[in-house]
Amino acid sequence: MPTAAEQTSQRAPRISRSVLAGLVRGELERKRAQLLLVHADSSEWSGTDGSFALNVIGLRYQVSVVECGSVLAAADAWERHQAAQTGSDVRVLVITTSVPDEDLGLSLRAYAAHQATITVRRDELVLEQFNLRELDWRLSREQWLLDALLDAAPPGGWAAGRKRIGTVLTRDAAAAALLEARTGLAGEDDGLTAPDIGTLLEWSAQGAGSQRYAELSGAERDGLAAWMRETSGAPAALVLRLAELGRGADAVPLGLLWRSANGHGDALLLIGALFGHGGPTTGDLDALATAAEGAVARWITAAARSSAATATGQRDRVLAAVARAEQLASASRHLTAGFRESAVLPLGFSARWNEFAQALAHESGSSAAAAVAEKYDALCRHRLAALFPQRIELAEMALRVVRWLARTAEATAAQPKSVAAHLSRHIDELAWVDRALNTLHHGDPYLDPDQDSADYVASVLRELHDRARTARSAMDTAFAEILARWTPAADAAHPGGVLPIEAVMETVVAPLAAGIDRAPMILVIDGMSGAVAVELAEEMTRRNQWTEIALTGQGRKSRMTACAMVPSITVVSRCSLLSGTASKGGQEREKAGFAAFWRAHGYAASLFHKADIPGEGAGARLSGRLTQELSGPGVVGVVLNDVDDALDKGARGDRARWAHESLTHLAVLLDAASAYGRPVVIVSDHGHVLDRSTAQDSPARTTSTDRSQRYRSTDGEPAGPGEVVLTGLRVLEHGGSLVAAVSEPLRYTSRKAGYHGGASLAEMAIPVLVFLQAGQPVPEATGGPEWSVLNQSQTTPVWWSGEQPPGGVVQAQPAPRKRPARGAVPSSETGAEALFSLEPGQGTTANAAPTRPASPLLGSLVVASEAYARQRKFVPKMKDAEVTAVIDALDAAGRTLPAAALAQAVGRSGTLFDGFVANLERLLNIDQYPVVSRIDAGRTIRLDTELLREQFGLGRR
C-alpha cells in the first residue's frame, strides 16, 4: 500500500464500473465492511450509474459508489449513507477519491476496511483499459509507465479506436501508445512500435508536440527518453532532450551544424553549452547529423515531387532548418567559414553558385567549357539545388551557351549558303540558342542577401548573354543577305529547296492525311518561334504519349522548317499557310481557303479561331461544334493566339518559358486528338523577337510613309545597318518591296512585349512539328521523302544535352496505304537544292562531342554490393540487368539523361517507365538520400554517382 506522500504525488487513476465491482467483491469475500475508501476516479460514471448489487457468499449487497474530491464531501457521503440504512440488503458505500489518508483523518478511516484507502492494482487497470488478458512482465517493473498510461487513458479506454494487438500488452506497444497520446508522435504498425528517427525529426520540427513533451513529469520524460534511446537509437534521446529544453525545432539544425562543422571545437562548445551537464558524445552527434541529413533529403525530395501548394510548405521547412543551422553558428567566425564547403547549408550553395559564375567569367574555348561543366555539376550536387530549380535551369542554360560558343568558335565547316540550310540550322541549333538566351536575359529569379555577390553573378551572366547575342545576330545578318537574293524569284513552284509556308499543307499535311486512317488536327500557334516550338515538342514527347515524326530524305534527318511570307505577319503568312497558296486576308478568308484546299483533296474541313474554341456554358471546355468535328472524319484546324497575344498585350518580355499550360486550350485539344486517334500537326505562321529595350529606347527614326513593328515602306531612306530590302512575289505588302528589320533591337513602332514582321531567323523560320500517338503506325510515303520517327537525341543539339546521340533516325513499320498522297515534292529548277536537303557540315551537330567515358562496370559493382542485396529485398520485382543498364547509361551520360532516352535504354515507355523510376528510387535511395532524382519537372533523370558510391560502399572514383 502506498504511503501518504506517494498518494499525494499520484493522480487517482480512472476506474471502470466493472473493475471497481471486482475489487469490491474481493474485499467483501475477505471481510464484511460498510465503507470502502478507494484511491481511484469514478467521476465518469458514478454520478449516473453509481449503484449496483452483488451476491457474495450468500449475502446480497447493495453497493453505492460516490466520487469525492474533498474531506467534507467524503464525510457528508458517509453520514448520508448511515442515515439511509433500510431494507434487508446489506448496504455498502464505496468512496473513490484522490484525497490522501492523513487528510481524510482517523474518524472516517476507522469505519473503512483496512482503516485506509485501498490502492487499485495498476496493471489490472491497464489491462482493462486495453481490453487484454496478459501484461508483458517488463511492464510491472516500470511503475512510471503504468501510472502514465492510466493518467493519459482516453475516454472509453485505450482499446477504443485501436486495432487489436493480440492478447499480450507489450512494453513497446504501451510506450508507443503513451507517446502518441502525450505528444502526438505516432510510431509504425498502427502506432504500436517506436517511431523511427526520421518521424521523430519531423515531429520535432513542428514545435507543438515538443512543448507537450516538455510539460510532462520528470519521471515520464526520463522513461520515454530511455525507451526511445533503446528502440530508436541515441539520436532519438537527443531530440527528446532538446524538446525538454524547449528547443525541439533545433534538432535538425544542430545535426546539420555538427556535420558541416566537421568536428570543429567551436561546434562542440556551442552544443555542449546548449545541453548543459551531461551533454552528448561526439558519436551521438554524428548519429544525429546523419539522421538530420536524411530528414532534409526526404523533405527536399517531397518538395520536388509535390504539387505547387504542398511544395511551398516543404521548401519553407527545409530553408528554415538550414537557415537556423547557420544562425546558431553565426557567433563563430570559424564555423561560418567552414560552412562554405557544406553540401547542405545555404552558405555552401551560395559559394558553389559564385564558383560557377567565376568559371563562366573565365570561359574561353572547350577546355574552359569543361571547367564550367564541373562547377555546374558541383552546384547540382548540393542538397538545396532541388529547391532552386529556376537557378539550376539558369546555370544549365549558361553552360549550354558556353558549349555553343565554344563549338561556334572552333567550327571549321562552311557557313550556310542557302535559305534552306539557314532554316535547317535554325530549328536544329539556333532555336535552342534563342531559348537559352531568353532564360539568361531574365537572370536569377531568387533574391540573394549578399548584394555584392548578386551583382557579380548578374554581370557575368549579362556579359555571357551579350557575347552570345552578338554571335547569334551575325547569323541573322548572313541569313538576311541570302534571303534578299532568294526572294525575288521564289514561289511555291520554284522554292529553291525551301519549304514555303504556303506549301506546308500540300507538302506535309496532305501526305500525312493520305497515309493514315484518321485525318489530322492542325494546331496553328500564331507567333510561335523556334524557341517556343522546341520547348513544346520536348514536353509533348517526354512521357512517351506522343511520337514525333518528320519527312526525311536527301540526308535530312531532323525537324521540318518552313519559310514565312514577307512580311512575317499574321495577315499574309497565316492566310497563305491555311489556304495553301500565297494570299492575304483575315479569318473569313482563312476559313474559306482552308475548306477549299481540303475539299480539293477529298476531305471536309473546319477551321476554328479564338472565339470558336471554348464551350458555350459551364462545364464545357470545348465548343460543341468543335467536339463534334473532332469526332468526325474531316480535317480540323485550330488557331491558338496565346503567343501572339502575349507579344502584343503582355508584360515586357517577362515570359521565359512556354509550357503546355501556358497555352489556353492546348492540353484539352491534345487530349481530344488522342481520344479520337488523330495525328497532330503543330505549326506557326511567323515567329517573333522579344523586346529587350529599356524605357529610354526609342523606335528607329525613318522617313518612310508607312511603317509597322519590324518593316517599313521603301519610300524612305535606304536600308541601313540591321535592315534588308526584300522584293518579289512572296512580298505581299507595299507593292512587293519593303525594308525589313534584321537586328533584334530594331523596331519602328512603340514598345510591346515582342515584335514580328522582320527578316530575322526567329521571325522567318516556321517550325512544322508532326506527332502520332505512341504506338500508332507511321504512314507510308509514296515517293520522295519518307516519314520517320524522331527521337529526342536527333532533335536536340549535342551541346544542349552534352551527350553524343545514340544513332540515326528510327524507321518504323509503315502503315497500309490509304490512297496515293496528293502533292508532289517541289524541286528546284536551278538544281541548287532539294527539299529538306542539308549542305555538307550543316544541320544538327550530331557528331561533334565525344561521350563522357563511363566508370568501368559501375552498374555491376553496385549490383554486386552487400548494400544492394539488402535493398533488393524491399524491391523484389526489379531486374538486376535493368538496374545495371540504367546506372551505366546515366554514368556514361555525365549523370543526367532525358527520361525518354533512359526509357529506351531499358525498353520501357509511358506509365511503365514512371513506375520503374519510382522503384529505382526505392532501391537506390538508401535512407531516402537522393541518389536517383527527377529534375526539370520530371523530364530528366539524374544520378548522383558520388553519393551512389558512398551509399553502396564502393569508395570514391
PDB file of N, CA, C and O in Angstrom, residues 361-386:
ATOM      1  N   ALA A 361      33.065  33.447 -66.003  1.00  0.00           N
ATOM      2  CA  ALA A 361      33.804  34.669 -66.307  1.00  0.00           C
ATOM      3  C   ALA A 361      35.116  34.373 -67.013  1.00  0.00           C
ATOM      4  O   ALA A 361      35.619  35.215 -67.773  1.00  0.00           O
ATOM      5  N   HIS A 362      35.677  33.181 -66.794  1.00  0.00           N
ATOM      6  CA  HIS A 362      36.944  32.812 -67.425  1.00  0.00           C
ATOM      7  C   HIS A 362      36.734  31.904 -68.629  1.00  0.00           C
ATOM      8  O   HIS A 362      37.669  31.298 -69.134  1.00  0.00           O
ATOM      9  N   GLU A 363      35.469  31.793 -69.071  1.00  0.00           N
ATOM     10  CA  GLU A 363      35.142  30.883 -70.181  1.00  0.00           C
ATOM     11  C   GLU A 363      35.804  31.339 -71.460  1.00  0.00           C
ATOM     12  O   GLU A 363      35.697  32.494 -71.852  1.00  0.00           O
ATOM     13  N   SER A 364      36.474  30.417 -72.115  1.00  0.00           N
ATOM     14  CA  SER A 364      37.027  30.678 -73.440  1.00  0.00           C
ATOM     15  C   SER A 364      37.484  29.355 -74.022  1.00  0.00           C
ATOM     16  O   SER A 364      38.493  28.797 -73.606  1.00  0.00           O
ATOM     17  N   GLY A 365      36.707  28.830 -74.957  1.00  0.00           N
ATOM     18  CA  GLY A 365      37.081  27.578 -75.606  1.00  0.00           C
ATOM     19  C   GLY A 365      36.568  26.357 -74.872  1.00  0.00           C
ATOM     20  O   GLY A 365      35.963  26.437 -73.811  1.00  0.00           O
ATOM     21  N   SER A 366      36.844  25.198 -75.462  1.00  0.00           N
ATOM     22  CA  SER A 366      36.291  23.948 -74.957  1.00  0.00           C
ATOM     23  C   SER A 366      36.857  23.553 -73.605  1.00  0.00           C
ATOM     24  O   SER A 366      36.160  22.966 -72.775  1.00  0.00           O
ATOM     25  N   SER A 367      38.134  23.863 -73.326  1.00  0.00           N
ATOM     26  CA  SER A 367      38.718  23.489 -72.041  1.00  0.00           C
ATOM     27  C   SER A 367      38.052  24.251 -70.908  1.00  0.00           C
ATOM     28  O   SER A 367      37.768  23.695 -69.841  1.00  0.00           O
ATOM     29  N   ALA A 368      37.788  25.550 -71.122  1.00  0.00           N
ATOM     30  CA  ALA A 368      37.090  26.327 -70.113  1.00  0.00           C
ATOM     31  C   ALA A 368      35.647  25.863 -69.973  1.00  0.00           C
ATOM     32  O   ALA A 368      35.077  25.891 -68.880  1.00  0.00           O
ATOM     33  N   ALA A 369      35.029  25.427 -71.074  1.00  0.00           N
ATOM     34  CA  ALA A 369      33.665  24.887 -71.001  1.00  0.00           C
ATOM     35  C   ALA A 369      33.626  23.669 -70.098  1.00  0.00           C
ATOM     36  O   ALA A 369      32.651  23.452 -69.359  1.00  0.00           O
ATOM     37  N   ALA A 370      34.660  22.851 -70.122  1.00  0.00           N
ATOM     38  CA  ALA A 370      34.731  21.692 -69.237  1.00  0.00           C
ATOM     39  C   ALA A 370      34.792  22.134 -67.782  1.00  0.00           C
ATOM     40  O   ALA A 370      34.193  21.510 -66.895  1.00  0.00           O
ATOM     41  N   ALA A 371      35.521  23.227 -67.499  1.00  0.00           N
ATOM     42  CA  ALA A 371      35.592  23.749 -66.133  1.00  0.00           C
ATOM     43  C   ALA A 371      34.233  24.262 -65.680  1.00  0.00           C
ATOM     44  O   ALA A 371      33.829  24.070 -64.529  1.00  0.00           O
ATOM     45  N   VAL A 372      33.506  24.913 -66.580  1.00  0.00           N
ATOM     46  CA  VAL A 372      32.155  25.377 -66.254  1.00  0.00           C
ATOM     47  C   VAL A 372      31.247  24.192 -65.959  1.00  0.00           C
ATOM     48  O   VAL A 372      30.455  24.214 -65.013  1.00  0.00           O
ATOM     49  N   ALA A 373      31.369  23.133 -66.754  1.00  0.00           N
ATOM     50  CA  ALA A 373      30.560  21.934 -66.540  1.00  0.00           C
ATOM     51  C   ALA A 373      30.852  21.315 -65.182  1.00  0.00           C
ATOM     52  O   ALA A 373      29.941  20.836 -64.491  1.00  0.00           O
ATOM     53  N   GLU A 374      32.119  21.327 -64.786  1.00  0.00           N
ATOM     54  CA  GLU A 374      32.492  20.762 -63.485  1.00  0.00           C
ATOM     55  C   GLU A 374      31.842  21.559 -62.354  1.00  0.00           C
ATOM     56  O   GLU A 374      31.318  20.983 -61.394  1.00  0.00           O
ATOM     57  N   LYS A 375      31.864  22.882 -62.448  1.00  0.00           N
ATOM     58  CA  LYS A 375      31.248  23.716 -61.416  1.00  0.00           C
ATOM     59  C   LYS A 375      29.726  23.580 -61.435  1.00  0.00           C
ATOM     60  O   LYS A 375      29.069  23.653 -60.390  1.00  0.00           O
ATOM     61  N   TYR A 376      29.180  23.380 -62.618  1.00  0.00           N
ATOM     62  CA  TYR A 376      27.731  23.150 -62.719  1.00  0.00           C
ATOM     63  C   TYR A 376      27.353  21.849 -62.024  1.00  0.00           C
ATOM     64  O   TYR A 376      26.358  21.790 -61.279  1.00  0.00           O
ATOM     65  N   ASP A 377      28.118  20.799 -62.255  1.00  0.00           N
ATOM     66  CA  ASP A 377      27.851  19.520 -61.591  1.00  0.00           C
ATOM     67  C   ASP A 377      27.922  19.679 -60.076  1.00  0.00           C
ATOM     68  O   ASP A 377      27.098  19.110 -59.345  1.00  0.00           O
ATOM     69  N   ALA A 378      28.913  20.417 -59.597  1.00  0.00           N
ATOM     70  CA  ALA A 378      29.046  20.632 -58.154  1.00  0.00           C
ATOM     71  C   ALA A 378      27.833  21.390 -57.612  1.00  0.00           C
ATOM     72  O   ALA A 378      27.328  21.078 -56.520  1.00  0.00           O
ATOM     73  N   LEU A 379      27.354  22.361 -58.354  1.00  0.00           N
ATOM     74  CA  LEU A 379      26.166  23.115 -57.940  1.00  0.00           C
ATOM     75  C   LEU A 379      24.954  22.197 -57.859  1.00  0.00           C
ATOM     76  O   LEU A 379      24.183  22.242 -56.894  1.00  0.00           O
ATOM     77  N   CYS A 380      24.792  21.342 -58.852  1.00  0.00           N
ATOM     78  CA  CYS A 380      23.641  20.430 -58.877  1.00  0.00           C
ATOM     79  C   CYS A 380      23.696  19.395 -57.761  1.00  0.00           C
ATOM     80  O   CYS A 380      22.659  18.892 -57.307  1.00  0.00           O
ATOM     81  N   ARG A 381      24.917  19.049 -57.327  1.00  0.00           N
ATOM     82  CA  ARG A 381      25.042  18.036 -56.280  1.00  0.00           C
ATOM     83  C   ARG A 381      24.720  18.586 -54.894  1.00  0.00           C
ATOM     84  O   ARG A 381      24.542  17.823 -53.949  1.00  0.00           O
ATOM     85  N   HIS A 382      24.644  19.900 -54.754  1.00  0.00           N
ATOM     86  CA  HIS A 382      24.278  20.468 -53.458  1.00  0.00           C
ATOM     87  C   HIS A 382      22.841  20.086 -53.131  1.00  0.00           C
ATOM     88  O   HIS A 382      21.972  20.066 -54.005  1.00  0.00           O
ATOM     89  N   ARG A 383      22.598  19.775 -51.879  1.00  0.00           N
ATOM     90  CA  ARG A 383      21.271  19.305 -51.477  1.00  0.00           C
ATOM     91  C   ARG A 383      20.167  20.331 -51.767  1.00  0.00           C
ATOM     92  O   ARG A 383      19.033  19.961 -52.057  1.00  0.00           O
ATOM     93  N   LEU A 384      20.501  21.607 -51.683  1.00  0.00           N
ATOM     94  CA  LEU A 384      19.471  22.634 -51.876  1.00  0.00           C
ATOM     95  C   LEU A 384      19.172  22.907 -53.339  1.00  0.00           C
ATOM     96  O   LEU A 384      18.263  23.683 -53.645  1.00  0.00           O
ATOM     97  N   ALA A 385      19.905  22.292 -54.246  1.00  0.00           N
ATOM     98  CA  ALA A 385      19.701  22.577 -55.671  1.00  0.00           C
ATOM     99  C   ALA A 385      18.268  22.290 -56.097  1.00  0.00           C
ATOM    100  O   ALA A 385      17.688  23.038 -56.898  1.00  0.00           O
ATOM    101  N   ALA A 386      17.686  21.225 -55.549  1.00  0.00           N
ATOM    102  CA  ALA A 386      16.317  20.860 -55.948  1.00  0.00           C
ATOM    103  C   ALA A 386      15.294  21.898 -55.521  1.00  0.00           C
ATOM    104  O   ALA A 386      14.191  21.946 -56.075  1.00  0.00           O
TER     105      ALA A 386
END
